[in-house]
Coordinates of N, CA and C in Angstrom, one line a residue:
M1 N 137.1 -26.8 -46.5 CA 136.1 -25.9 -47.0 C 134.8 -26.1 -46.3
V2 N 134.1 -25.0 -46.0 CA 132.9 -25.1 -45.3 C 131.7 -24.9 -46.3
V3 N 130.7 -25.8 -46.2 CA 129.6 -25.7 -47.1 C 128.6 -24.7 -46.5
A4 N 127.9 -24.0 -47.4 CA 126.9 -23.0 -46.9 C 125.6 -23.2 -47.7
P5 N 124.5 -23.5 -47.1 CA 124.4 -23.9 -45.7 C 124.8 -25.3 -45.5
L6 N 125.0 -25.7 -44.2 CA 125.3 -27.1 -43.9 C 124.1 -28.0 -44.1
S7 N 124.3 -29.1 -44.7 CA 123.2 -30.1 -44.9 C 123.7 -31.4 -44.1
L8 N 123.1 -31.6 -42.9 CA 123.6 -32.6 -42.0 C 122.6 -33.7 -41.6
Y9 N 121.4 -33.5 -42.0 CA 120.3 -34.5 -41.6 C 119.2 -34.6 -42.6
E10 N 118.9 -35.8 -43.0 CA 117.7 -36.1 -43.8 C 117.0 -37.2 -43.2
I11 N 115.6 -37.2 -43.4 CA 114.8 -38.3 -42.9 C 113.6 -38.5 -43.7
R12 N 113.1 -39.7 -43.8 CA 111.8 -40.0 -44.4 C 110.8 -40.0 -43.2
V13 N 109.7 -39.2 -43.3 CA 108.7 -39.1 -42.2 C 108.1 -40.4 -41.9
P14 N 108.4 -40.9 -40.7 CA 107.8 -42.2 -40.3 C 106.3 -42.1 -39.8
K15 N 105.6 -43.2 -39.9 CA 104.2 -43.1 -39.5 C 104.0 -42.6 -38.1
E16 N 104.9 -42.9 -37.2 CA 104.7 -42.4 -35.8 C 104.8 -40.9 -35.6
W17 N 105.3 -40.2 -36.7 CA 105.5 -38.8 -36.6 C 104.3 -38.0 -37.1
V18 N 103.3 -38.8 -37.5 CA 102.1 -38.1 -38.2 C 100.9 -38.1 -37.2
D19 N 100.2 -37.0 -37.1 CA 99.1 -36.8 -36.2 C 97.7 -37.2 -36.8
Y20 N 96.7 -36.9 -36.1 CA 95.3 -37.3 -36.5 C 94.8 -36.5 -37.7
N21 N 95.6 -35.5 -38.1 CA 95.2 -34.7 -39.3 C 96.0 -35.2 -40.5
G22 N 96.9 -36.2 -40.3 CA 97.6 -36.8 -41.4 C 98.9 -36.0 -41.7
H23 N 99.3 -35.1 -40.8 CA 100.5 -34.2 -41.0 C 101.5 -34.5 -39.9
M24 N 102.8 -34.2 -40.2 CA 103.8 -34.4 -39.2 C 103.6 -33.4 -38.0
T25 N 103.7 -33.9 -36.8 CA 103.4 -33.1 -35.6 C 104.5 -32.1 -35.3
E26 N 104.2 -31.0 -34.6 CA 105.2 -30.0 -34.3 C 106.3 -30.6 -33.5
A27 N 106.0 -31.5 -32.6 CA 107.0 -32.1 -31.8 C 108.1 -32.8 -32.6
C28 N 107.7 -33.4 -33.7 CA 108.6 -34.1 -34.5 C 109.5 -33.2 -35.4
Y29 N 108.9 -32.0 -35.7 CA 109.8 -31.0 -36.4 C 111.0 -30.7 -35.4
L30 N 110.7 -30.6 -34.1 CA 111.7 -30.3 -33.1 C 112.7 -31.5 -33.0
V31 N 112.2 -32.7 -33.1 CA 113.0 -33.9 -33.0 C 114.0 -33.8 -34.2
A32 N 113.5 -33.5 -35.4 CA 114.3 -33.4 -36.6 C 115.4 -32.3 -36.4
A33 N 115.0 -31.1 -36.0 CA 115.9 -30.0 -35.7 C 116.9 -30.4 -34.7
G34 N 116.5 -31.2 -33.7 CA 117.5 -31.6 -32.7 C 118.5 -32.6 -33.3
E35 N 118.1 -33.4 -34.2 CA 119.0 -34.4 -34.8 C 120.0 -33.6 -35.7
S36 N 119.5 -32.6 -36.4 CA 120.3 -31.7 -37.2 C 121.4 -30.9 -36.3
A37 N 120.9 -30.4 -35.2 CA 121.8 -29.7 -34.3 C 122.8 -30.7 -33.7
D38 N 122.4 -31.9 -33.4 CA 123.4 -32.9 -32.9 C 124.5 -33.2 -33.9
A39 N 124.1 -33.3 -35.2 CA 125.1 -33.5 -36.3 C 126.0 -32.3 -36.4
F40 N 125.5 -31.1 -36.2 CA 126.3 -29.9 -36.2 C 127.3 -29.9 -35.0
Y41 N 126.8 -30.3 -33.8 CA 127.7 -30.3 -32.7 C 128.9 -31.3 -33.0
A42 N 128.5 -32.5 -33.6 CA 129.6 -33.4 -33.9 C 130.6 -32.9 -34.9
C43 N 130.1 -32.1 -35.8 CA 131.1 -31.4 -36.8 C 132.0 -30.5 -36.0
L44 N 131.5 -29.9 -34.9 CA 132.3 -28.9 -34.1 C 133.3 -29.7 -33.2
G45 N 133.0 -31.0 -33.0 CA 133.8 -31.7 -32.0 C 133.2 -31.8 -30.7
V46 N 131.9 -31.4 -30.6 CA 131.2 -31.5 -29.3 C 130.5 -32.9 -29.4
D47 N 131.3 -33.9 -29.0 CA 130.8 -35.3 -29.1 C 130.9 -35.9 -27.7
P48 N 130.7 -37.2 -27.5 CA 130.7 -37.8 -26.2 C 132.0 -37.5 -25.4
A49 N 133.1 -37.5 -26.1 CA 134.4 -37.3 -25.4 C 134.4 -35.8 -24.9
Y50 N 133.9 -34.9 -25.6 CA 133.8 -33.5 -25.2 C 132.9 -33.3 -24.0
R51 N 131.8 -34.0 -24.1 CA 130.8 -33.9 -23.0 C 131.3 -34.5 -21.7
E52 N 132.2 -35.5 -21.8 CA 132.8 -36.1 -20.6 C 133.7 -35.1 -19.9
T53 N 134.1 -34.0 -20.5 CA 134.9 -33.0 -19.9 C 134.0 -32.1 -19.0
G54 N 132.7 -32.3 -19.0 CA 131.8 -31.4 -18.3 C 131.3 -30.2 -19.0
R55 N 131.5 -30.2 -20.3 CA 131.0 -29.1 -21.2 C 130.0 -29.7 -22.2
S56 N 129.1 -28.9 -22.6 CA 128.1 -29.3 -23.6 C 127.4 -28.1 -24.2
I57 N 126.5 -28.3 -25.1 CA 125.7 -27.2 -25.7 C 124.2 -27.6 -25.4
Y58 N 123.5 -26.6 -24.8 CA 122.1 -26.7 -24.5 C 121.3 -25.7 -25.4
T59 N 120.1 -26.1 -25.6 CA 119.2 -25.2 -26.3 C 118.5 -24.3 -25.3
A60 N 118.6 -22.9 -25.5 CA 118.0 -22.0 -24.6 C 116.7 -21.5 -25.1
E61 N 116.5 -21.4 -26.4 CA 115.3 -20.9 -27.0 C 115.1 -21.5 -28.4
T62 N 113.8 -21.7 -28.8 CA 113.5 -22.3 -30.1 C 112.3 -21.6 -30.6
H63 N 112.3 -21.3 -31.9 CA 111.1 -20.7 -32.6 C 110.8 -21.5 -33.9
L64 N 109.7 -22.2 -33.8 CA 109.3 -23.1 -35.0 C 108.2 -22.4 -35.8
R65 N 108.4 -22.4 -37.1 CA 107.4 -21.8 -38.0 C 107.0 -22.9 -39.0
H66 N 105.7 -23.1 -39.1 CA 105.1 -24.1 -40.1 C 104.8 -23.3 -41.3
L67 N 105.4 -23.7 -42.4 CA 105.2 -23.0 -43.7 C 104.6 -23.9 -44.8
G68 N 104.4 -25.2 -44.5 CA 103.9 -26.2 -45.4 C 103.5 -27.4 -44.6
E69 N 103.3 -28.5 -45.3 CA 102.9 -29.7 -44.6 C 103.8 -30.9 -45.0
A70 N 104.1 -31.7 -44.1 CA 104.8 -32.9 -44.4 C 104.0 -34.1 -43.9
V71 N 103.9 -35.1 -44.7 CA 103.1 -36.3 -44.4 C 104.0 -37.5 -44.4
E72 N 103.4 -38.6 -43.9 CA 104.1 -39.9 -43.9 C 104.8 -40.2 -45.2
G73 N 106.0 -40.6 -45.1 CA 106.8 -41.0 -46.3 C 107.5 -39.9 -47.0
D74 N 107.2 -38.6 -46.7 CA 107.9 -37.5 -47.3 C 109.4 -37.5 -46.9
E75 N 110.3 -37.2 -47.9 CA 111.7 -37.1 -47.6 C 112.0 -35.7 -47.2
L76 N 112.5 -35.5 -46.0 CA 112.9 -34.2 -45.6 C 114.4 -34.0 -45.5
R77 N 114.8 -32.8 -45.9 CA 116.2 -32.4 -45.8 C 116.3 -31.2 -44.9
L78 N 117.2 -31.2 -43.9 CA 117.4 -30.1 -43.0 C 118.7 -29.5 -43.3
T79 N 118.7 -28.1 -43.5 CA 120.0 -27.4 -43.6 C 120.1 -26.5 -42.4
L80 N 121.3 -26.1 -42.1 CA 121.6 -25.3 -40.9 C 122.5 -24.2 -41.3
E81 N 122.1 -23.0 -40.9 CA 122.9 -21.8 -41.1 C 123.3 -21.2 -39.7
L82 N 124.6 -20.9 -39.6 CA 125.1 -20.3 -38.4 C 124.9 -18.8 -38.6
L83 N 124.0 -18.2 -37.8 CA 123.8 -16.7 -37.9 C 124.7 -15.9 -37.1
G84 N 125.2 -16.4 -36.0 CA 126.1 -15.6 -35.2 C 126.5 -16.5 -34.0
F85 N 127.5 -15.9 -33.3 CA 127.9 -16.6 -32.0 C 128.8 -15.6 -31.2
D86 N 128.9 -15.8 -30.0 CA 129.8 -15.1 -29.1 C 130.5 -16.2 -28.2
E87 N 131.2 -15.8 -27.2 CA 131.9 -16.8 -26.4 C 131.0 -17.8 -25.7
K88 N 129.7 -17.5 -25.5 CA 128.9 -18.5 -24.8 C 127.6 -18.9 -25.6
R89 N 127.3 -18.1 -26.7 CA 126.0 -18.4 -27.4 C 126.3 -18.7 -28.9
I90 N 125.3 -19.5 -29.4 CA 125.4 -19.9 -30.8 C 124.0 -19.7 -31.4
H91 N 123.8 -18.9 -32.5 CA 122.5 -18.7 -33.1 C 122.4 -19.4 -34.4
V92 N 121.5 -20.4 -34.5 CA 121.4 -21.2 -35.7 C 120.0 -21.1 -36.3
F93 N 119.9 -21.5 -37.6 CA 118.6 -21.4 -38.3 C 118.5 -22.7 -39.1
H94 N 117.6 -23.6 -38.8 CA 117.3 -24.8 -39.6 C 116.2 -24.5 -40.6
T95 N 116.4 -25.0 -41.8 CA 115.3 -25.0 -42.8 C 115.0 -26.4 -43.2
V96 N 113.7 -26.8 -43.0 CA 113.2 -28.1 -43.3 C 112.5 -28.1 -44.7
S97 N 113.1 -28.8 -45.6 CA 112.5 -28.8 -47.0 C 112.1 -30.2 -47.4
R98 N 111.1 -30.2 -48.3 CA 110.5 -31.4 -49.0 C 110.5 -31.1 -50.4
R99 N 111.3 -31.9 -51.2 CA 111.4 -31.7 -52.7 C 111.7 -30.2 -53.0
G100 N 112.5 -29.6 -52.2 CA 112.9 -28.2 -52.5 C 112.0 -27.1 -51.9
D101 N 110.8 -27.5 -51.4 CA 109.9 -26.6 -50.9 C 110.1 -26.5 -49.3
V102 N 110.2 -25.3 -48.8 CA 110.4 -25.2 -47.4 C 109.0 -25.5 -46.7
V103 N 109.1 -26.4 -45.7 CA 107.8 -26.7 -45.0 C 107.9 -26.2 -43.5
A104 N 109.1 -25.9 -43.1 CA 109.2 -25.3 -41.7 C 110.6 -24.7 -41.5
T105 N 110.7 -23.8 -40.6 CA 112.0 -23.3 -40.1 C 112.1 -23.4 -38.6
V106 N 113.3 -23.6 -38.1 CA 113.5 -23.7 -36.6 C 114.7 -22.9 -36.3
E107 N 114.4 -21.8 -35.6 CA 115.5 -20.9 -35.2 C 115.8 -21.2 -33.7
Q108 N 117.1 -21.3 -33.4 CA 117.5 -21.7 -32.0 C 118.7 -20.8 -31.5
M109 N 118.6 -20.5 -30.2 CA 119.7 -19.9 -29.5 C 120.2 -21.0 -28.6
L110 N 121.5 -21.3 -28.8 CA 122.2 -22.4 -28.0 C 123.2 -21.8 -27.0
L111 N 123.4 -22.5 -25.9 CA 124.3 -22.0 -24.9 C 125.4 -23.1 -24.7
H112 N 126.7 -22.6 -24.6 CA 127.7 -23.5 -24.2 C 127.7 -23.5 -22.7
V113 N 127.7 -24.7 -22.1 CA 127.5 -24.8 -20.7 C 128.6 -25.7 -20.0
D114 N 128.8 -25.3 -18.7 CA 129.5 -26.2 -17.8 C 128.4 -27.0 -17.2
T115 N 128.4 -28.3 -17.5 CA 127.3 -29.2 -17.0 C 127.4 -29.5 -15.5
V116 N 128.6 -29.3 -14.9 CA 128.7 -29.5 -13.4 C 128.2 -28.3 -12.7
A117 N 128.6 -27.1 -13.1 CA 128.1 -25.9 -12.5 C 126.7 -25.5 -12.9
A118 N 126.2 -26.1 -14.0 CA 124.9 -25.8 -14.5 C 124.7 -24.3 -14.9
R119 N 125.7 -23.8 -15.6 CA 125.6 -22.4 -16.1 C 126.4 -22.3 -17.4
A120 N 126.1 -21.2 -18.1 CA 126.8 -20.9 -19.3 C 128.2 -20.6 -19.0
T121 N 129.1 -21.0 -19.9 CA 130.5 -20.8 -19.8 C 131.2 -20.6 -21.1
P122 N 132.2 -19.8 -21.2 CA 132.9 -19.5 -22.5 C 133.4 -20.8 -23.2
M123 N 133.3 -20.8 -24.5 CA 133.8 -21.9 -25.3 C 135.3 -21.7 -25.4
S124 N 136.0 -22.8 -25.8 CA 137.4 -22.7 -26.0 C 137.7 -21.9 -27.3
E125 N 138.9 -21.4 -27.4 CA 139.3 -20.7 -28.6 C 139.2 -21.6 -29.8
E126 N 139.5 -22.8 -29.6 CA 139.5 -23.8 -30.7 C 138.0 -23.9 -31.3
L127 N 137.1 -24.1 -30.3 CA 135.7 -24.2 -30.8 C 135.2 -22.9 -31.4
Q128 N 135.6 -21.7 -30.8 CA 135.2 -20.4 -31.4 C 135.8 -20.3 -32.8
G129 N 137.0 -20.8 -33.0 CA 137.7 -20.7 -34.3 C 136.9 -21.5 -35.3
K130 N 136.4 -22.7 -35.0 CA 135.6 -23.5 -35.9 C 134.3 -22.8 -36.2
L131 N 133.7 -22.2 -35.2 CA 132.5 -21.4 -35.5 C 132.8 -20.2 -36.4
A132 N 133.9 -19.6 -36.2 CA 134.2 -18.4 -37.0 C 134.4 -18.8 -38.5
A133 N 135.0 -19.9 -38.7 CA 135.1 -20.4 -40.1 C 133.8 -20.7 -40.8
I134 N 132.9 -21.3 -40.0 CA 131.5 -21.6 -40.5 C 130.8 -20.3 -40.7
H135 N 130.8 -19.4 -39.7 CA 130.1 -18.1 -39.8 C 130.6 -17.3 -41.1
A136 N 131.9 -17.3 -41.3 CA 132.4 -16.6 -42.5 C 131.9 -17.2 -43.8
A137 N 131.8 -18.5 -43.8 CA 131.2 -19.2 -45.0 C 129.7 -18.9 -45.2
H138 N 129.0 -18.8 -44.1 CA 127.6 -18.6 -44.1 C 127.1 -17.1 -44.2
A139 N 128.0 -16.2 -43.9 CA 127.7 -14.7 -44.0 C 127.1 -14.3 -45.3
P140 N 127.7 -14.7 -46.5 CA 127.1 -14.3 -47.7 C 125.7 -14.8 -48.0
L141 N 125.2 -15.7 -47.2 CA 123.8 -16.2 -47.4 C 122.8 -15.2 -47.0
G142 N 123.2 -14.2 -46.1 CA 122.3 -13.2 -45.6 C 121.5 -13.8 -44.5
V143 N 120.6 -13.0 -44.0 CA 119.7 -13.4 -42.9 C 118.5 -14.1 -43.5
P144 N 118.2 -15.3 -43.1 CA 117.0 -16.0 -43.6 C 115.7 -15.4 -43.3
D145 N 114.8 -15.5 -44.2 CA 113.4 -14.9 -44.0 C 112.8 -15.6 -42.7
G146 N 112.3 -14.8 -41.9 CA 111.7 -15.3 -40.6 C 112.5 -15.2 -39.4
T147 N 113.8 -14.9 -39.6 CA 114.7 -14.8 -38.4 C 114.3 -13.7 -37.5
G148 N 114.2 -14.1 -36.2 CA 113.9 -13.1 -35.1 C 112.5 -12.7 -35.1
R149 N 111.6 -13.4 -35.7 CA 110.2 -13.0 -35.7 C 109.6 -13.3 -34.4
A150 N 108.6 -12.5 -34.0 CA 107.9 -12.7 -32.8 C 106.5 -13.0 -33.1
I151 N 105.8 -13.7 -32.2 CA 104.4 -14.1 -32.4 C 103.6 -12.9 -31.8
T152 N 102.7 -12.3 -32.5 CA 102.0 -11.2 -32.0 C 100.6 -11.1 -32.8
M153 N 99.7 -10.4 -32.2 CA 98.5 -10.0 -32.8 C 98.3 -8.5 -32.6
S154 N 97.5 -7.8 -33.4 CA 97.2 -6.4 -33.1 C 96.5 -6.3 -31.8
K155 N 96.7 -5.2 -31.1 CA 96.0 -5.0 -29.8 C 94.5 -5.2 -29.9
E156 N 93.9 -4.7 -31.0 CA 92.5 -4.8 -31.2 C 92.0 -6.3 -31.3
S157 N 92.9 -7.2 -31.7 CA 92.5 -8.6 -31.9 C 92.6 -9.4 -30.7
R158 N 93.2 -8.9 -29.7 CA 93.5 -9.7 -28.4 C 92.2 -9.8 -27.6
C159 N 92.1 -10.9 -27.0 CA 90.9 -11.1 -26.0 C 91.0 -10.1 -24.9
G160 N 89.9 -9.5 -24.6 CA 89.8 -8.6 -23.5 C 90.1 -7.2 -23.9
S161 N 90.4 -7.0 -25.2 CA 90.7 -5.6 -25.6 C 89.4 -4.8 -25.7
T162 N 89.5 -3.5 -25.5 CA 88.3 -2.7 -25.6 C 88.2 -2.0 -27.0

């Protein structure tokens, strides 16, 4: 049975993750999302033995949104939703929560790669089957708020606009 969403990583914010404003740094949100993604890969069987075959998963794009603040000592829980996949790509959405309140989201496009050829390559049918089962379990969750958002300002607000 697949859990929806997956909850694969929790951490208490260490002192080293806090900046001069007393808040968790953006880089550390990405570290936490990376740990969550690594736990997801392990669930899929993309582990050291898999990587020894010359295949792995790389991050192609990341979009981080700050929606709250985390400080030293906060307990964070990351959940992961599988939004979609094809033979080479995996689209995931991490939600970072503190005591049930969302403090950040991290959306990622991942690529299955041939590490020797240094290019995207199709996943095995077995790996695609595992993703299909997770995707089916996650589909009823719907699309999370903030998915696919772009950073933009009105034309009038941009520097150099007339």
